[in-house]
Coordinates of C-alpha atoms in Angstrom, one line a residue:
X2 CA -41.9 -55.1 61.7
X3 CA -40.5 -55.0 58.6
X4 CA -37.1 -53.1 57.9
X5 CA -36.7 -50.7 54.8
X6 CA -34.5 -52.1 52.5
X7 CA -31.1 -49.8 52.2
X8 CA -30.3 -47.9 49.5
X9 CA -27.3 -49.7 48.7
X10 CA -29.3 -52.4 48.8
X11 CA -31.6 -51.4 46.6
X12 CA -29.1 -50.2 43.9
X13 CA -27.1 -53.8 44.0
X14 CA -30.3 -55.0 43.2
X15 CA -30.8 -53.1 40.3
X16 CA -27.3 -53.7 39.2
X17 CA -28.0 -57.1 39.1
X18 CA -31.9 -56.9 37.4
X19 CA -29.7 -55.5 34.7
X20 CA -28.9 -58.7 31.7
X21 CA -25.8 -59.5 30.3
X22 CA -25.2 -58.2 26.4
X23 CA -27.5 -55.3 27.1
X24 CA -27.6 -52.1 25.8
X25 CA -26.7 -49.6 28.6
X26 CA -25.7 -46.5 26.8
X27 CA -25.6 -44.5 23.2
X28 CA -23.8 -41.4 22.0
X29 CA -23.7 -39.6 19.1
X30 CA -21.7 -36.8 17.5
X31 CA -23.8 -34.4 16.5
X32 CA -25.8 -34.8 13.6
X33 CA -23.7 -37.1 11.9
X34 CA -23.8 -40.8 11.5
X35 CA -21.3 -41.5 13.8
X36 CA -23.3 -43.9 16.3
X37 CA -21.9 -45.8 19.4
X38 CA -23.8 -48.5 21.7
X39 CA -22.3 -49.5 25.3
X40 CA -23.2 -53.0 25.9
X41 CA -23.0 -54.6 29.2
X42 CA -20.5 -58.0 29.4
X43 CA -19.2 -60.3 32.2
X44 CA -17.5 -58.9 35.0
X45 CA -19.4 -55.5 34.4
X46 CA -17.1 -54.9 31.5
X47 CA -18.7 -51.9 28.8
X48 CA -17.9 -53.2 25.6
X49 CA -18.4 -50.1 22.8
X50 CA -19.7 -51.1 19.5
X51 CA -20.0 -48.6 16.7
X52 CA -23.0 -48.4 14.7
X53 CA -21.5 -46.2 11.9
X54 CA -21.3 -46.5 8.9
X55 CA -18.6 -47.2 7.3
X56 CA -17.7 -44.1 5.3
X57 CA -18.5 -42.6 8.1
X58 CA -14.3 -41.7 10.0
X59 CA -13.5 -40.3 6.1
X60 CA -16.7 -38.2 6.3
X61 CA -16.3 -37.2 10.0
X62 CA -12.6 -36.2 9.3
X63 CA -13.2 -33.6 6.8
X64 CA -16.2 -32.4 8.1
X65 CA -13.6 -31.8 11.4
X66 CA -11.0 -30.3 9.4
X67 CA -13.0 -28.2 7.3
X68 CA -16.6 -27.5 8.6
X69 CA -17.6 -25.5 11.6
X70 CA -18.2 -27.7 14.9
X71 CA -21.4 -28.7 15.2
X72 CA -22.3 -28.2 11.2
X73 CA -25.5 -28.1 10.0
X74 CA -27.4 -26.8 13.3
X75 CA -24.2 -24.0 14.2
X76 CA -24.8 -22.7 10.8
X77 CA -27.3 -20.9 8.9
X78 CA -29.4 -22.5 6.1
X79 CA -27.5 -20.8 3.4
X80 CA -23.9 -21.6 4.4
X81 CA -23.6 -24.6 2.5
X82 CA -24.7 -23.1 -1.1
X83 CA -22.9 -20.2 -0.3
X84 CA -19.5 -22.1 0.8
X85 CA -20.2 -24.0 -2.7
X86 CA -20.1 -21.8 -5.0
X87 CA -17.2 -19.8 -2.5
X88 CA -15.2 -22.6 -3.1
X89 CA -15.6 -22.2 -7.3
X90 CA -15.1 -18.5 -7.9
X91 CA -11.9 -19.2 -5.3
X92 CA -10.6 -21.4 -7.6
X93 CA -11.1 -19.6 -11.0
X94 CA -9.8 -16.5 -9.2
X95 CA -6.7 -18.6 -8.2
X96 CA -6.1 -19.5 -11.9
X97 CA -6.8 -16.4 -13.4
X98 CA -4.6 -14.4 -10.7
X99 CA -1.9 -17.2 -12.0
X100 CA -2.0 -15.6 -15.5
X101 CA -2.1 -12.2 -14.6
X102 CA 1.5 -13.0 -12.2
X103 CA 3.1 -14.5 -15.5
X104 CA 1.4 -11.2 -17.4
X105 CA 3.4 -8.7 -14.2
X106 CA 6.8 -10.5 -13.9
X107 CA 7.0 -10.6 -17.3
X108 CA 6.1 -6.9 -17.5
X109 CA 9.0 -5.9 -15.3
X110 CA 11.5 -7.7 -16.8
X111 CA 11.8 -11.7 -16.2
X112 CA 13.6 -13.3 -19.1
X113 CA 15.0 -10.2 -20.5
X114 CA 18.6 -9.5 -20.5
X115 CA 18.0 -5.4 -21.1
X116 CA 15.7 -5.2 -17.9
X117 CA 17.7 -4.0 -14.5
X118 CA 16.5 -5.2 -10.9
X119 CA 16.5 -1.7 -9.9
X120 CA 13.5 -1.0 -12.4
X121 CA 11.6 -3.5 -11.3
X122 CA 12.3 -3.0 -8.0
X123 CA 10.6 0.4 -8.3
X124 CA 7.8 -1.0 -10.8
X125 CA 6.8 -3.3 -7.5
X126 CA 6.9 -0.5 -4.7
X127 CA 5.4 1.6 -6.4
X128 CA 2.3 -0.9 -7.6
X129 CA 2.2 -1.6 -3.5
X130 CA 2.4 1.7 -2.3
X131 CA -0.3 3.1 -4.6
X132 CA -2.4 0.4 -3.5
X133 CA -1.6 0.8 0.2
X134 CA -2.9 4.7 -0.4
X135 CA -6.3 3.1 -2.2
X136 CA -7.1 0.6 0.7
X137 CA -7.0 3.5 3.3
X138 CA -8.8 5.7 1.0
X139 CA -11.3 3.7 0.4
X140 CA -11.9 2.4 3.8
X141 CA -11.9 6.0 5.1
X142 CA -14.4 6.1 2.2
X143 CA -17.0 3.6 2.5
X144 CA -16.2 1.4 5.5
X145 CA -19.1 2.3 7.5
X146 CA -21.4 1.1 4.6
X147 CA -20.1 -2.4 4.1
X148 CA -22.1 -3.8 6.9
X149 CA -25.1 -2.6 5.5
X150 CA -25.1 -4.3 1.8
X151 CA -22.7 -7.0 2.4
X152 CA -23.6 -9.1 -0.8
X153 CA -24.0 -5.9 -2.9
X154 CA -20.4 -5.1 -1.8
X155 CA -19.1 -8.6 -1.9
X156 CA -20.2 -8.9 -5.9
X157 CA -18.8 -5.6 -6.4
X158 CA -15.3 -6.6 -4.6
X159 CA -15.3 -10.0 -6.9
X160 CA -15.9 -8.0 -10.1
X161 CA -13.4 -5.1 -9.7
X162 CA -10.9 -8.0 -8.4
X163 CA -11.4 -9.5 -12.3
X164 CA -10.9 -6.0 -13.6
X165 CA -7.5 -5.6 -12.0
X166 CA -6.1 -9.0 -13.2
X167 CA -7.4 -7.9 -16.8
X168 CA -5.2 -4.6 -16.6
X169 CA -2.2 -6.7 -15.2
X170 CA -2.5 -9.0 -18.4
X171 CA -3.0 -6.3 -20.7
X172 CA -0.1 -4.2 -18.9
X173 CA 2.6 -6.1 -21.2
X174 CA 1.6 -4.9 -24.2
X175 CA 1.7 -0.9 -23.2
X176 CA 5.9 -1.2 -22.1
X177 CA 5.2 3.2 -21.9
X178 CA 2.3 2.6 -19.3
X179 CA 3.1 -0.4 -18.0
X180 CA 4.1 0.7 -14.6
X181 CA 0.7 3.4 -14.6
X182 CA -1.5 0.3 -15.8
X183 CA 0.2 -2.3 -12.5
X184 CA -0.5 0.7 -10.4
X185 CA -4.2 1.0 -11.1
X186 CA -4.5 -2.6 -10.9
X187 CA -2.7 -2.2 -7.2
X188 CA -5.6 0.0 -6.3
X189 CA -7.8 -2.0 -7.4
X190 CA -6.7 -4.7 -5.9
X191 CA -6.5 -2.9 -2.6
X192 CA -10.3 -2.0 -2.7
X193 CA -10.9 -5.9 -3.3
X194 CA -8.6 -6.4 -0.3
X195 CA -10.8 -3.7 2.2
X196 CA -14.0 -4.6 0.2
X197 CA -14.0 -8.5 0.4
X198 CA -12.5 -9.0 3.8
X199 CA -15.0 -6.6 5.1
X200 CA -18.0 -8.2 3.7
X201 CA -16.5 -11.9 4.3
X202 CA -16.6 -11.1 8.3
X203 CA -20.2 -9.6 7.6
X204 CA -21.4 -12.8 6.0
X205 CA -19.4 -15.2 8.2
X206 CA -21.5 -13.3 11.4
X207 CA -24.2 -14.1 9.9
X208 CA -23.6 -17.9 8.9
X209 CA -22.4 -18.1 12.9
X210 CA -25.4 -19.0 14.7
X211 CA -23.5 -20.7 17.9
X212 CA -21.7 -17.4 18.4
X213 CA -19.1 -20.0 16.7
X214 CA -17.9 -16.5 14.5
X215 CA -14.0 -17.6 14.9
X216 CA -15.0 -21.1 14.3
X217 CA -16.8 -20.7 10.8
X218 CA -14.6 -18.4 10.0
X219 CA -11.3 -20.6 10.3
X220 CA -13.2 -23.3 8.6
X221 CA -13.7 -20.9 5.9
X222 CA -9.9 -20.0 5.6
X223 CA -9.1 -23.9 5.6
X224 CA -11.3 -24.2 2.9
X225 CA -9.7 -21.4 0.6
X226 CA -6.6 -22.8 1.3
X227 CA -7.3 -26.2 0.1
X228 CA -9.1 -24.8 -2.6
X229 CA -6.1 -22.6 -3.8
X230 CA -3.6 -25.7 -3.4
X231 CA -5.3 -27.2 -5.8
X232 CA -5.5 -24.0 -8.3
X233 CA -2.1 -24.3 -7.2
X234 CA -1.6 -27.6 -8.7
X235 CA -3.6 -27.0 -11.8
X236 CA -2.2 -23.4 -12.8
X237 CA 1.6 -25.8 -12.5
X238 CA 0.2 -27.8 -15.5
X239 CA -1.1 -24.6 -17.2
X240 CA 1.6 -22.2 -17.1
X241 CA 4.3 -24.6 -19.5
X242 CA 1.1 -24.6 -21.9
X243 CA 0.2 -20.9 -22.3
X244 CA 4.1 -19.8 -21.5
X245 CA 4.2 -17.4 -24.6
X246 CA 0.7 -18.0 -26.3
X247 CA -1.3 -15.1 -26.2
X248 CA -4.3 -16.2 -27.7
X249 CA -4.7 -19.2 -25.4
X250 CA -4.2 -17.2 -22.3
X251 CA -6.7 -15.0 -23.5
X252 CA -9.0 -18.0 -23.6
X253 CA -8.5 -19.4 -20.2
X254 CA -8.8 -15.9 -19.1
X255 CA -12.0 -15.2 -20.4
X256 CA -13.3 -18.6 -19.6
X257 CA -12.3 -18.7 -15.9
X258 CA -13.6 -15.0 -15.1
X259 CA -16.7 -16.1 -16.8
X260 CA -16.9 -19.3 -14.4
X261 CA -16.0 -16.6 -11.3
X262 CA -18.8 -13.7 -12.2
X263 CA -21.3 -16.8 -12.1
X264 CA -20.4 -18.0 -9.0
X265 CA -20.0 -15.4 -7.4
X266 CA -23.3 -14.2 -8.7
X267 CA -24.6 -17.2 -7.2
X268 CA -23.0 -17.7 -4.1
X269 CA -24.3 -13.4 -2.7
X270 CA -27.5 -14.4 -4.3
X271 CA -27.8 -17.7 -2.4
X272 CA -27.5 -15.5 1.6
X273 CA -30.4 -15.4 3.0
X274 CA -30.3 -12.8 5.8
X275 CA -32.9 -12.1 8.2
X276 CA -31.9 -8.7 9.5
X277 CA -33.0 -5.6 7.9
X278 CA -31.5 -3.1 5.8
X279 CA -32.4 -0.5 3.4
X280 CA -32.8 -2.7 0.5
X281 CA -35.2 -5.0 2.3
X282 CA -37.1 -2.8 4.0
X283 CA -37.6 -0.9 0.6
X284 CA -38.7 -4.4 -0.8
X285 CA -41.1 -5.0 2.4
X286 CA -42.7 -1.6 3.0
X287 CA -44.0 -1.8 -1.0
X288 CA -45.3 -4.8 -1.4
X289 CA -46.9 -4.1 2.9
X290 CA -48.6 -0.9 1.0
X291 CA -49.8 -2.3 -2.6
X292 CA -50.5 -6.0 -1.3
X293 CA -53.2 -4.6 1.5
X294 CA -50.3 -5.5 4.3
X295 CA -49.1 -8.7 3.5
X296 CA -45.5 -9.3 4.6
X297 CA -42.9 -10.9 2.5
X298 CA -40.9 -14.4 3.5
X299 CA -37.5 -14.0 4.4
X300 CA -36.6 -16.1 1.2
X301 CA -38.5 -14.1 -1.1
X302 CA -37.2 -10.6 0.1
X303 CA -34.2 -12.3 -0.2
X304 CA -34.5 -13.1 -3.7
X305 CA -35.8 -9.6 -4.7
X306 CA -33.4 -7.8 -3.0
X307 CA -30.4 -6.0 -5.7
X308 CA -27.3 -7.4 -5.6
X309 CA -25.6 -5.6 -8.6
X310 CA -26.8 -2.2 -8.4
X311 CA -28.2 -0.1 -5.2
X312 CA -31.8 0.3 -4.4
X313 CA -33.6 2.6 -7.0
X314 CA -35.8 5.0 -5.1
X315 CA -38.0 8.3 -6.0
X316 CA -36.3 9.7 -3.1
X317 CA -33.5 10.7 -2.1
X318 CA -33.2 8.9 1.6
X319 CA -30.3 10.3 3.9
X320 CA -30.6 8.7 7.3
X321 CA -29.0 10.8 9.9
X322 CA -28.8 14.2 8.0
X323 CA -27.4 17.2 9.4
X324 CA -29.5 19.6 11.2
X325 CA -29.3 22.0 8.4
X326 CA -29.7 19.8 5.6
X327 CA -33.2 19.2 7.2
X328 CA -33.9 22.1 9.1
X329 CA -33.6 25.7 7.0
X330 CA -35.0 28.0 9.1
X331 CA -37.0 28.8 12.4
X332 CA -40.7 28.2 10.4
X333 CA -39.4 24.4 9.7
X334 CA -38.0 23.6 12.9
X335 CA -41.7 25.0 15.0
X336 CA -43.8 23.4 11.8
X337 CA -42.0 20.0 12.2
X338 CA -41.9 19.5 15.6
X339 CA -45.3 19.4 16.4
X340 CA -45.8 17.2 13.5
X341 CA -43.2 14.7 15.1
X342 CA -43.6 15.9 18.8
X343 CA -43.8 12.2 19.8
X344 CA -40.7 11.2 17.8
X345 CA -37.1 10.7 18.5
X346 CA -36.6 12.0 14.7
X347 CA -37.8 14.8 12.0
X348 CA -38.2 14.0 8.8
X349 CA -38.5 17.0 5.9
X350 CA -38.8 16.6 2.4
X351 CA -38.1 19.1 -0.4
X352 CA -40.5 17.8 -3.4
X353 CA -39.1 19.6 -6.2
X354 CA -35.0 18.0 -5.4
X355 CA -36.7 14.8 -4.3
X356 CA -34.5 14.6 -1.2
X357 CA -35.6 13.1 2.1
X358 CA -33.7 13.7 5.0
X359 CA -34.0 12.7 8.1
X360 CA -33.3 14.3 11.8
X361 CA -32.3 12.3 14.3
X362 CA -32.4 12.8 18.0
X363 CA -29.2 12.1 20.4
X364 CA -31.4 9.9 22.4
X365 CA -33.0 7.9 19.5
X366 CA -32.2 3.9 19.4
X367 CA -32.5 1.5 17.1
X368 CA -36.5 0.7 17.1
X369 CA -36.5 4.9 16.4
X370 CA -34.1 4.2 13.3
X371 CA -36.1 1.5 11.7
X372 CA -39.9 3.6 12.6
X373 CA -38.5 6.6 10.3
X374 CA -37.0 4.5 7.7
X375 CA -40.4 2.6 7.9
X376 CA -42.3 6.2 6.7
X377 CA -39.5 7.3 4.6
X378 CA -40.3 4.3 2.3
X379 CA -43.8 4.8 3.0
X380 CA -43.4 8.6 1.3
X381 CA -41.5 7.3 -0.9
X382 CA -44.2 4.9 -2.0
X383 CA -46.2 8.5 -2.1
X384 CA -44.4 10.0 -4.2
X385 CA -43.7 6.8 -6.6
X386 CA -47.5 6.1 -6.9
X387 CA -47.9 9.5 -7.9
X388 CA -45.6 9.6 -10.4
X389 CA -47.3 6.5 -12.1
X390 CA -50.3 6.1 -14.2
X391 CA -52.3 4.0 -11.3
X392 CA -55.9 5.6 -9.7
X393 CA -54.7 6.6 -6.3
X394 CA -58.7 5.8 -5.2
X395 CA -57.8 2.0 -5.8
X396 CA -56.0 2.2 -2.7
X397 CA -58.2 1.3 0.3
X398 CA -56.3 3.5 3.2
X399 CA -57.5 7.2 3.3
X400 CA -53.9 8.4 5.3
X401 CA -52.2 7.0 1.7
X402 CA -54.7 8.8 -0.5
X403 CA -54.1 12.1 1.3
X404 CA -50.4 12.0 0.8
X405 CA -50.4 10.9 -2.8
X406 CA -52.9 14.1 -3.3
X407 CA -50.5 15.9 -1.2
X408 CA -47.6 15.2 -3.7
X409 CA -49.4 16.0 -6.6
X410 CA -50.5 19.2 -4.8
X411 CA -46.9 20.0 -3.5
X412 CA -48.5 20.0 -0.3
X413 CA -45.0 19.2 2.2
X414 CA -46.9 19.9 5.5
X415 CA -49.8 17.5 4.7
X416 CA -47.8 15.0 3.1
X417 CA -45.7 14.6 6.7
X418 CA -48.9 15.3 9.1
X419 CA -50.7 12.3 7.2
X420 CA -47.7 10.0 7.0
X421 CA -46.9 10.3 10.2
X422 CA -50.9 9.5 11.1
X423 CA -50.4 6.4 8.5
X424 CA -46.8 5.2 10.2
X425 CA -48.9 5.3 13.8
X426 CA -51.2 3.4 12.8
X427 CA -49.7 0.4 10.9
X428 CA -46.0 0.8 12.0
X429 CA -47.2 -1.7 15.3
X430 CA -48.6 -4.1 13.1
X431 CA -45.7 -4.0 10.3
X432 CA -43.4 -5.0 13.0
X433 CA -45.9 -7.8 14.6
X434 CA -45.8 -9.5 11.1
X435 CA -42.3 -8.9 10.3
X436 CA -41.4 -10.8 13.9
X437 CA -44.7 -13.1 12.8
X438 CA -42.8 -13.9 9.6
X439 CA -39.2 -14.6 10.8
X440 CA -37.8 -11.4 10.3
X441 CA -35.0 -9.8 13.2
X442 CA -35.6 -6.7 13.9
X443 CA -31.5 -5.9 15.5
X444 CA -29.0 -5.6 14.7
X445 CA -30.4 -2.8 12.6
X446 CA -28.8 -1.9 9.3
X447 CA -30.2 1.1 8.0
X448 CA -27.1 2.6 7.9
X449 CA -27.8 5.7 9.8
X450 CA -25.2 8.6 9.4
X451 CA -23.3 9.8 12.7
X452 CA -25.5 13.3 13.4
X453 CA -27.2 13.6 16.1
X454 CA -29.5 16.6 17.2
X455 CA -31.2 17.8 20.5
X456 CA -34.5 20.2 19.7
X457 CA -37.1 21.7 22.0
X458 CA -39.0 24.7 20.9
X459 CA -42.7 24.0 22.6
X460 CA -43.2 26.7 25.3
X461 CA -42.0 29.3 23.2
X462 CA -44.5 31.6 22.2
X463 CA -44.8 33.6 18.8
X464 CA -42.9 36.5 20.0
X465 CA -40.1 34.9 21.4
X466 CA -39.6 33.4 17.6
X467 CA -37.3 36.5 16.0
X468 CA -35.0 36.3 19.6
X469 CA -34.4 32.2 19.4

């Protein structure tokens, strides 16, 4: 009878099927061209040979030191166009931020014998302590909206951060106002400070797509920093030059903020962000309603969406409004609540201010949030189409006709009953296509105020109205 081999048997003979100089193993590092083959020798040595080529240890050294782990899959599409031009507007901010510093200490008195350190001791405090006052004003201020239009915010930051070195350059040549002028600048700069670091974290979640957030954004830092050692370097050879000549600082001023607006311009411009916020949606829901509901790519929302200015609207949208900004009296609250009875939210509308407001319950969530911004836009479609010289019969759906008659009629009730009939019936399918089309649907950035509202009048019957 014959014996089953062992199974140390059997793996000493496949140790030994196994030839000399053969390939036994490969690794690689990432996506990169850093390649290495294990190759079998005598005396079952593993002898490594790398396949690289040989730029490759340069190129995998500063991808190390300055990339995210794991770059390109750990980070979005857009990181690299948006790091590029980053990396530019850094640098002409660096050099322009050079000539304003000259423009200051001059200002306060380097070089001149009449000036006293105590004066510019109090020109510096108080240019920090006034912008120490703007950054917690103006967080207190707009914080909760940063999230929401992060490139919008980012641009804005950029430019008022060119504004403030302007006034700190010009500040020399006003001695009177020169400590009012550094001042302004301070706060200025102090808005840049809340607006751009906000924004930057923003951004940096969304270029993080390995939960790598800390990673990409140290990479990020390490890049600035190189980038600013060598503004560094290059402002050392400019300062001896424009030490003293007004007109070419002026030059260099104007040409550098130039370079800065266009890269910056470029780089909020070149984020492509899936998620949704106001600005997209408004950009989605219209061309959903006028394009017989066709959904927009990612990339061309993207494209569309404002980065200068906010979102022009008919309407007056306020997401989260207080009770009684929405509800004015007993009559609204039982009219609207059996138009929305199956709703976590109320919407009203007052036709003749153009202001939408919008209710929202203390146990709505997210998917509620988006659904009433979803018929907000779709009323404010309503109200836009009516306003314009197009047939409202051209459009196909009868729930749109109705409400675009309804506006022109001033018809509020009907205007929300068919709406709301509309937003049932396509809201489903928006989503579907929006999912379809490679849209995320949370984290949600709509935006929404804090108020929240509990109602629940049905059971109450006519009489029991006056004593509610």
């Amino acid at each position: 009878m014959l014996q089953k081999p062992s199974t140390n048997h059997l793996n000493l003979l496949s140790l030994q099927s196994v030839k000399m100089d053969t390939i036994v193993a490969n690794e690689r590092y990432g996506s990169e061209d850093t390649r290495r083959s294990f190759i079998r020798r005598p005396n079952d040595r593993l002898e490594i040979l790398d396949r690289s080529e040989k730029y490759t240890s340069l190129n995998h050294f500063f991808k190390t030191v300055f990339l995210p782990q794991g770059y390109p899959e750990s980070v979005s599409d857009d990181y690299f166009s948006y790091q590029l031009w980053d990396t530019v507007q850094a640098f002409a901010s660096s050099i322009t931020g050079t000539l304003a510093t000259q423009a200051v200490l001059k200002g306060i008195g380097v070089g001149d014998e009449t000036a006293t350190p105590m004066a510019a001791t109090i020109t510096w405090i108080l240019k920090d302590g006034t912008g120490m006052l703007g950054r917690i004003a103006f967080a207190w201020y707009k914080g909760t909206g940063l999230d929401c239009d992060a490139k919008r915010w980012r641009l804005f930051a950029d430019l008022l951060n060119d504004f403030a070195i302007f006034l700190e350059i010009l500040a020399p040549f006003f001695k009177v106002y020169f400590t009012f002028i550094v001042c302004v600048s301070g706060v200025g700069k102090s808005i840049v400070g809340v607006a751009g670091g906000a924004t930057r974290a923003a951004l940096t979640q969304h270029q993080a797509r390995r939960n790598n957030m800390a990673d990409v954004s140290a990479k990020d830092g390490s890049q600035e920093t190189l980038v600013n050692l060598a503004a560094l370097i290059c402002s050392l050879l400019i300062i001896p030059v424009v030490s003293g000549n007004q007109v070419l600082t002026w030059i260099l001023f104007i040409l550098f903020t130039s370079l800065h607006i266009f890269a910056n311009y470029s780089a909020v411009t070149a984020v492509v962000m899936e998620t949704l916020n106001q600005s997209r949606l408004n950009i989605l829901v219209k061309h959903y309603l006028s394009c017989g509901g066709a959904i927009l790519s990612v990339n061309k929302v993207n494209k569309q969406e404002p980065v200068v200015i906010a979102t022009k609207r008919k309407l007056e949208i306020n997401l989260g409004a207080r009770f009684h900004a929405v509800i004015k009296n007993f009559e609204d609250l039982w009219t609207l609540q059996n138009i929305f009875a199956e709703e976590k939210y109320i919407i009203n509308i007052d036709l003749k201010s153009d202001v939408l407001g919008i209710l929202l319950h203390e146990d709505s969530k997210i998917e509620d949030h988006i659904k009433c911004c979803f018929q907000a836009e779709v009323l404010n479609f309503a109200a836009e189409y009516c306003s314009s010289s197009y047939d409202h019969e051209m459009l196909e759906n009868r729930s749109l006709q109705c409400m675009i008659k309804a506006v022109s009629l001033g018809d509020r009730v009907g205007l929300l009953e068919n709406s709301i009939l509309f937003t049932n019936q396509h809201y489903n399918r928006f989503v579907q296509a929006l999912t379809a089309e490679g849209w995320a649907m949370s984290p949600s950035l709509m935006g929404a105020n804090e108020w929240r509202s509990a109602w629940n009048v049905h059971g109450l019957y006519e009489e029991d109205k006056k004593t509610f």
